[in-house]
CSV table of C-alpha atoms in Angstrom, one decimal:
chain,number,residue,atom,x,y,z
E,135,MET,CA,2.7,-21.4,-46.6
E,136,LEU,CA,0.3,-23.5,-44.5
E,137,GLN,CA,0.8,-21.4,-41.4
E,138,TYR,CA,0.1,-18.3,-43.5
E,139,LEU,CA,-3.2,-19.7,-44.7
E,140,ARG,CA,-4.2,-20.7,-41.2
E,141,SER,CA,-3.3,-17.2,-40.0
E,142,LEU,CA,-5.4,-15.7,-42.8
E,143,LEU,CA,-8.4,-17.8,-41.8
E,144,PHE,CA,-7.9,-16.9,-38.2
E,145,ASN,CA,-7.8,-13.2,-38.9
E,146,ILE,CA,-10.9,-13.3,-41.0
E,147,GLN,CA,-12.9,-15.2,-38.4
E,148,MET,CA,-11.6,-12.8,-35.7
E,149,TYR,CA,-13.1,-9.8,-37.4
E,150,VAL,CA,-16.3,-11.6,-38.5
E,151,MET,CA,-16.8,-12.6,-34.8
E,152,MET,CA,-16.2,-9.0,-33.7
E,153,ALA,CA,-19.1,-7.9,-35.9
E,154,LEU,CA,-21.4,-10.8,-34.8
E,155,MET,CA,-20.7,-10.2,-31.1
E,156,ALA,CA,-21.3,-6.4,-31.6
E,157,ALA,CA,-24.6,-7.2,-33.3
E,158,PHE,CA,-25.6,-9.3,-30.3
E,159,PHE,CA,-24.3,-7.2,-27.4
E,160,THR,CA,-24.8,-3.6,-28.6
E,161,PRO,CA,-28.6,-3.4,-28.2
E,162,ILE,CA,-28.1,-4.6,-24.6
E,163,VAL,CA,-25.2,-2.2,-23.9
E,164,LEU,CA,-27.4,0.7,-25.1
E,165,PHE,CA,-29.7,0.1,-22.1
E,166,HIS,CA,-27.1,-1.5,-19.7
E,167,ARG,CA,-23.7,0.0,-20.1
E,168,PRO,CA,-21.8,-2.4,-17.8
E,169,THR,CA,-22.6,-5.2,-20.3
E,170,ALA,CA,-19.8,-3.6,-22.5
E,171,TYR,CA,-17.2,-5.1,-20.2
E,172,THR,CA,-18.8,-8.5,-20.6
E,173,ALA,CA,-18.9,-8.1,-24.4
E,174,CYS,CA,-15.2,-7.1,-24.5
E,175,ARG,CA,-14.1,-9.8,-22.2
E,176,THR,CA,-16.1,-12.5,-24.1
E,177,TYR,CA,-14.6,-11.4,-27.4
E,178,CYS,CA,-11.1,-11.3,-26.2
E,179,ARG,CA,-11.4,-14.8,-24.7
E,180,TRP,CA,-12.8,-16.0,-28.0
E,181,VAL,CA,-9.7,-14.6,-29.8
E,182,ARG,CA,-7.3,-16.3,-27.3
E,183,TRP,CA,-9.1,-19.6,-27.7
E,184,THR,CA,-9.3,-19.6,-31.5
E,185,ALA,CA,-5.6,-18.5,-31.7
E,186,SER,CA,-4.6,-21.5,-29.6
E,187,TRP,CA,-6.0,-24.1,-32.0
E,188,MET,CA,-6.2,-22.3,-35.4
E,189,VAL,CA,-2.6,-21.0,-35.5
E,190,GLY,CA,-1.0,-22.8,-32.5
E,191,LEU,CA,-0.6,-19.6,-30.5
E,192,LYS,CA,-1.2,-20.4,-26.8
E,193,SER,CA,-1.4,-17.6,-24.3
E,194,GLU,CA,-0.8,-17.3,-20.6
E,195,ILE,CA,-1.3,-14.6,-18.0
E,196,ARG,CA,1.3,-14.6,-15.2
E,197,GLY,CA,1.4,-12.7,-11.9
E,198,GLN,CA,-1.4,-11.3,-9.8
E,199,ILE,CA,-4.2,-9.9,-12.0
E,200,PRO,CA,-5.0,-6.3,-10.9
E,201,THR,CA,-8.6,-6.1,-9.7
E,202,ASP,CA,-8.6,-2.9,-7.6
E,203,GLU,CA,-8.4,0.6,-9.0
E,204,CYS,CA,-4.9,1.2,-10.2
E,205,LEU,CA,-2.7,2.3,-13.1
E,206,ILE,CA,-1.4,-0.5,-15.3
E,207,ALA,CA,1.7,0.4,-17.4
E,208,SER,CA,2.2,-2.3,-20.0
E,209,LYS,CA,4.7,-3.1,-22.7
E,210,HIS,CA,2.8,-2.9,-26.0
E,211,GLN,CA,4.0,-5.1,-29.0
E,212,SER,CA,0.8,-5.9,-30.9
E,213,PHE,CA,-3.0,-6.1,-30.8
E,214,PHE,CA,-2.7,-9.4,-28.9
E,215,ASP,CA,-1.4,-8.0,-25.7
E,216,ILE,CA,-4.5,-5.8,-25.6
E,217,ILE,CA,-6.6,-8.9,-26.2
E,218,MET,CA,-4.9,-10.7,-23.3
E,219,ILE,CA,-5.2,-7.9,-20.8
E,220,VAL,CA,-8.8,-7.2,-21.5
E,221,SER,CA,-9.6,-10.9,-21.2
E,222,VAL,CA,-8.7,-11.0,-17.5
E,223,VAL,CA,-8.8,-7.4,-16.1
E,224,PRO,CA,-12.3,-6.7,-14.6
E,225,ARG,CA,-12.8,-3.1,-15.7
E,226,PRO,CA,-10.1,-2.0,-18.2
E,227,LYS,CA,-9.9,1.4,-19.7
E,228,PHE,CA,-7.1,2.5,-21.9
E,229,ILE,CA,-5.2,5.7,-22.7
E,230,MET,CA,-5.7,5.5,-26.5
E,231,LYS,CA,-4.9,7.6,-29.6
E,232,ALA,CA,-7.9,9.8,-30.4
E,233,GLU,CA,-8.2,8.4,-34.0
E,234,LEU,CA,-9.5,5.1,-32.6
E,235,LYS,CA,-12.7,6.6,-31.3
E,236,TRP,CA,-13.9,6.9,-34.9
E,237,VAL,CA,-13.3,3.2,-35.7
E,238,PRO,CA,-16.6,1.3,-35.9
E,239,ILE,CA,-17.2,-1.1,-33.0
E,240,VAL,CA,-13.8,-0.6,-31.4
E,241,GLY,CA,-14.5,3.1,-30.9
E,242,TRP,CA,-18.0,2.5,-29.6
E,243,TYR,CA,-16.9,0.0,-27.0
E,244,ALA,CA,-13.8,2.1,-26.0
E,245,HIS,CA,-16.2,4.9,-25.2
E,246,TRP,CA,-18.6,2.7,-23.2
E,247,ILE,CA,-15.9,1.2,-21.0
E,248,GLY,CA,-14.4,4.6,-20.3
E,249,CYS,CA,-11.2,4.7,-22.4
E,250,VAL,CA,-9.4,8.1,-22.6
E,251,PRO,CA,-8.7,9.4,-26.1
E,252,VAL,CA,-5.6,11.5,-26.4
E,253,ASP,CA,-4.7,13.7,-29.4
E,254,ARG,CA,-1.1,13.4,-30.5
E,255,GLY,CA,0.6,16.7,-30.9
E,256,LYS,CA,2.9,18.9,-28.9
E,257,ARG,CA,3.9,17.0,-25.7
E,258,ALA,CA,2.8,19.7,-23.2
E,259,GLN,CA,-0.6,20.1,-24.8
E,260,ALA,CA,-1.1,16.3,-25.1
E,261,ILE,CA,-0.2,15.8,-21.5
E,262,GLU,CA,-2.6,18.5,-20.2
E,263,SER,CA,-5.3,17.1,-22.4
E,264,MET,CA,-4.7,13.6,-21.0
E,265,LYS,CA,-4.7,14.8,-17.4
E,266,SER,CA,-8.0,16.6,-17.8
E,267,ARG,CA,-9.7,13.7,-19.5
E,268,VAL,CA,-8.5,11.2,-17.0
E,269,GLU,CA,-9.7,13.5,-14.2
E,270,ALA,CA,-13.1,13.7,-15.9
E,271,GLY,CA,-13.3,10.0,-16.2
E,272,ARG,CA,-12.4,9.1,-12.6
E,273,SER,CA,-16.1,8.7,-11.8
E,274,VAL,CA,-15.9,5.4,-13.9
E,275,PRO,CA,-13.9,3.1,-11.6
E,276,GLY,CA,-11.5,0.6,-13.1
E,277,GLN,CA,-8.0,-0.2,-14.1
E,278,LEU,CA,-6.4,2.6,-16.2
E,279,ILE,CA,-4.0,1.1,-18.8
E,280,ILE,CA,-1.3,3.1,-20.4
E,281,TYR,CA,1.6,2.2,-22.8
E,282,PRO,CA,4.7,4.0,-21.5
E,283,GLN,CA,6.4,4.0,-24.9
E,284,GLY,CA,3.3,5.5,-26.5
E,285,THR,CA,2.9,3.0,-29.3
E,286,ARG,CA,3.5,-0.6,-30.4
E,287,VAL,CA,7.1,-1.5,-30.3
E,288,ALA,CA,8.5,-4.4,-32.3
E,289,PRO,CA,10.6,-6.9,-30.3
E,290,GLU,CA,13.7,-5.9,-32.2
E,291,ALA,CA,13.2,-2.2,-31.6
E,292,ILE,CA,14.2,0.1,-28.7
E,293,ARG,CA,12.0,3.2,-28.0
E,294,PRO,CA,12.2,5.6,-25.0
E,295,TYR,CA,9.6,5.7,-22.2
E,296,LYS,CA,7.5,8.8,-22.2
E,297,ILE,CA,7.0,10.9,-19.0
E,298,GLY,CA,3.2,10.8,-19.4
E,299,THR,CA,3.0,7.6,-17.4
E,300,GLY,CA,4.8,9.3,-14.5
E,301,VAL,CA,2.5,12.3,-14.8
E,302,LEU,CA,-0.6,10.0,-14.4
E,303,TYR,CA,1.1,8.0,-11.6
E,304,GLN,CA,1.4,11.2,-9.6
E,305,GLN,CA,-2.0,12.6,-10.6
E,306,LEU,CA,-3.9,9.5,-9.6
E,307,GLY,CA,-2.0,8.8,-6.4
E,308,GLN,CA,-2.5,5.0,-7.0
E,309,GLY,CA,-0.2,2.1,-7.2
E,310,CYS,CA,1.1,1.2,-10.6
E,311,VAL,CA,1.2,-2.4,-11.9
E,312,PRO,CA,3.9,-2.9,-14.6
E,313,ALA,CA,3.2,-5.5,-17.2
E,314,ALA,CA,5.7,-7.2,-19.5
E,315,THR,CA,5.1,-9.3,-22.6
E,316,ASN,CA,6.6,-11.2,-25.5
E,317,VAL,CA,3.6,-11.3,-27.8
E,318,GLY,CA,5.4,-9.5,-30.6
E,319,VAL,CA,7.5,-12.5,-31.2
E,320,PHE,CA,4.4,-14.4,-32.4
E,321,TRP,CA,2.0,-11.7,-33.5
E,322,PRO,CA,3.8,-8.8,-35.2
E,323,ARG,CA,2.7,-5.2,-35.4
E,324,PHE,CA,1.8,-5.6,-39.1
E,325,GLY,CA,1.1,-8.4,-41.4
E,326,VAL,CA,-1.1,-11.5,-41.6
E,327,LEU,CA,1.3,-14.3,-40.2
E,328,ARG,CA,0.7,-15.5,-36.7
E,329,LYS,CA,3.4,-17.8,-35.4
E,330,PRO,CA,2.8,-20.8,-33.0
E,331,GLY,CA,4.2,-20.6,-29.5
E,332,LEU,CA,3.4,-19.3,-26.0
E,333,ALA,CA,2.5,-15.6,-25.7
E,334,VAL,CA,2.8,-14.3,-22.2
E,335,VAL,CA,1.6,-11.2,-20.4
E,336,GLU,CA,3.2,-11.0,-16.9
E,337,PHE,CA,1.9,-8.6,-14.3
E,338,LEU,CA,4.7,-7.5,-12.0
E,339,PRO,CA,4.7,-6.4,-8.4
E,340,THR,CA,2.9,-3.1,-7.7
E,341,ILE,CA,5.0,0.1,-7.5
E,342,ALA,CA,3.6,1.9,-4.5
E,343,PRO,CA,2.4,5.5,-4.9
E,344,GLY,CA,4.4,8.5,-3.7
E,345,GLN,CA,7.5,8.6,-5.7
E,346,ASP,CA,8.7,11.5,-7.9
E,347,ALA,CA,7.9,11.0,-11.5
E,348,ARG,CA,11.5,10.5,-12.8
E,349,PRO,CA,12.6,7.9,-10.3
E,350,PHE,CA,9.3,6.1,-10.8
E,351,MET,CA,9.9,6.1,-14.6
E,352,ALA,CA,13.4,4.7,-14.2
E,353,GLU,CA,12.2,1.9,-12.0
E,354,LEU,CA,9.2,1.2,-14.3
E,355,GLU,CA,11.4,0.9,-17.4
E,356,VAL,CA,13.9,-1.4,-15.7
E,357,GLN,CA,11.2,-3.8,-14.5
E,358,ILE,CA,9.2,-4.0,-17.7
E,359,GLU,CA,12.2,-4.2,-20.1
E,360,THR,CA,14.0,-6.8,-17.9
E,361,VAL,CA,11.1,-9.1,-17.7
E,362,SER,CA,10.0,-8.6,-21.3
E,363,ASN,CA,13.5,-9.4,-22.5
E,364,ARG,CA,13.5,-12.6,-20.4
E,365,LEU,CA,10.1,-13.6,-21.8
E,366,MET,CA,11.3,-13.0,-25.4
E,367,THR,CA,14.5,-15.0,-24.7
E,368,ASP,CA,12.5,-17.9,-23.4
E,369,ALA,CA,10.5,-17.7,-26.6
E,370,GLY,CA,13.7,-18.1,-28.7
E,371,PHE,CA,14.1,-14.5,-29.7
E,372,VAL,CA,17.3,-12.5,-29.0
E,373,PRO,CA,16.2,-9.1,-27.7
E,374,PRO,CA,18.3,-6.0,-28.7
E,375,THR,CA,21.0,-4.7,-26.3
E,376,PRO,CA,19.9,-1.3,-24.8
């Protein structure tokens, strides 16, 4: 019960601080767009810091943080892995579902940092839309982040990897940095409760450009799932058997 109350207070202050920081930074961003990165990074570091002492959820980034232009393909378990990645990556821009662009504050800043909204629909149409929007946004340098499974996946669930990541890997001609995580063990997809522990996002060695899409996807899935399962096991969770 106490942990639930602490989690509730943490969640409330997290959204209050989002509004307060938006009120402070937005007038500046309207005249100096790069300040949007500072605003996002400041907010995400605030969330990590308050999580550490309000609910006992420490967080740690492992591996070499990508700073050059690249594709980052990350395991996605909850909002907290987004928070952790944005807190350290210099110029993050996400492949995101189109509905988010209408969300106040989140949608504004997603637009300002160059995120790519993608409509969910027929796969071929969605992929073509994603490719054209990514190409249009290449003038905004940064680290393009995609979730290969297309959505948040709970630690106990298994979902397939979608070919869209392989399509972007070939289109961009850049290296791809896989990222594994265990954050869903402590911060679930839904609900108020935040559990104490050590949440980790681990950047893995870069997969060099030049592979065909399907061998690349097979390698990507093995790397991300293997390390994510290890991180979840270290956190005391028994991951599902593929």
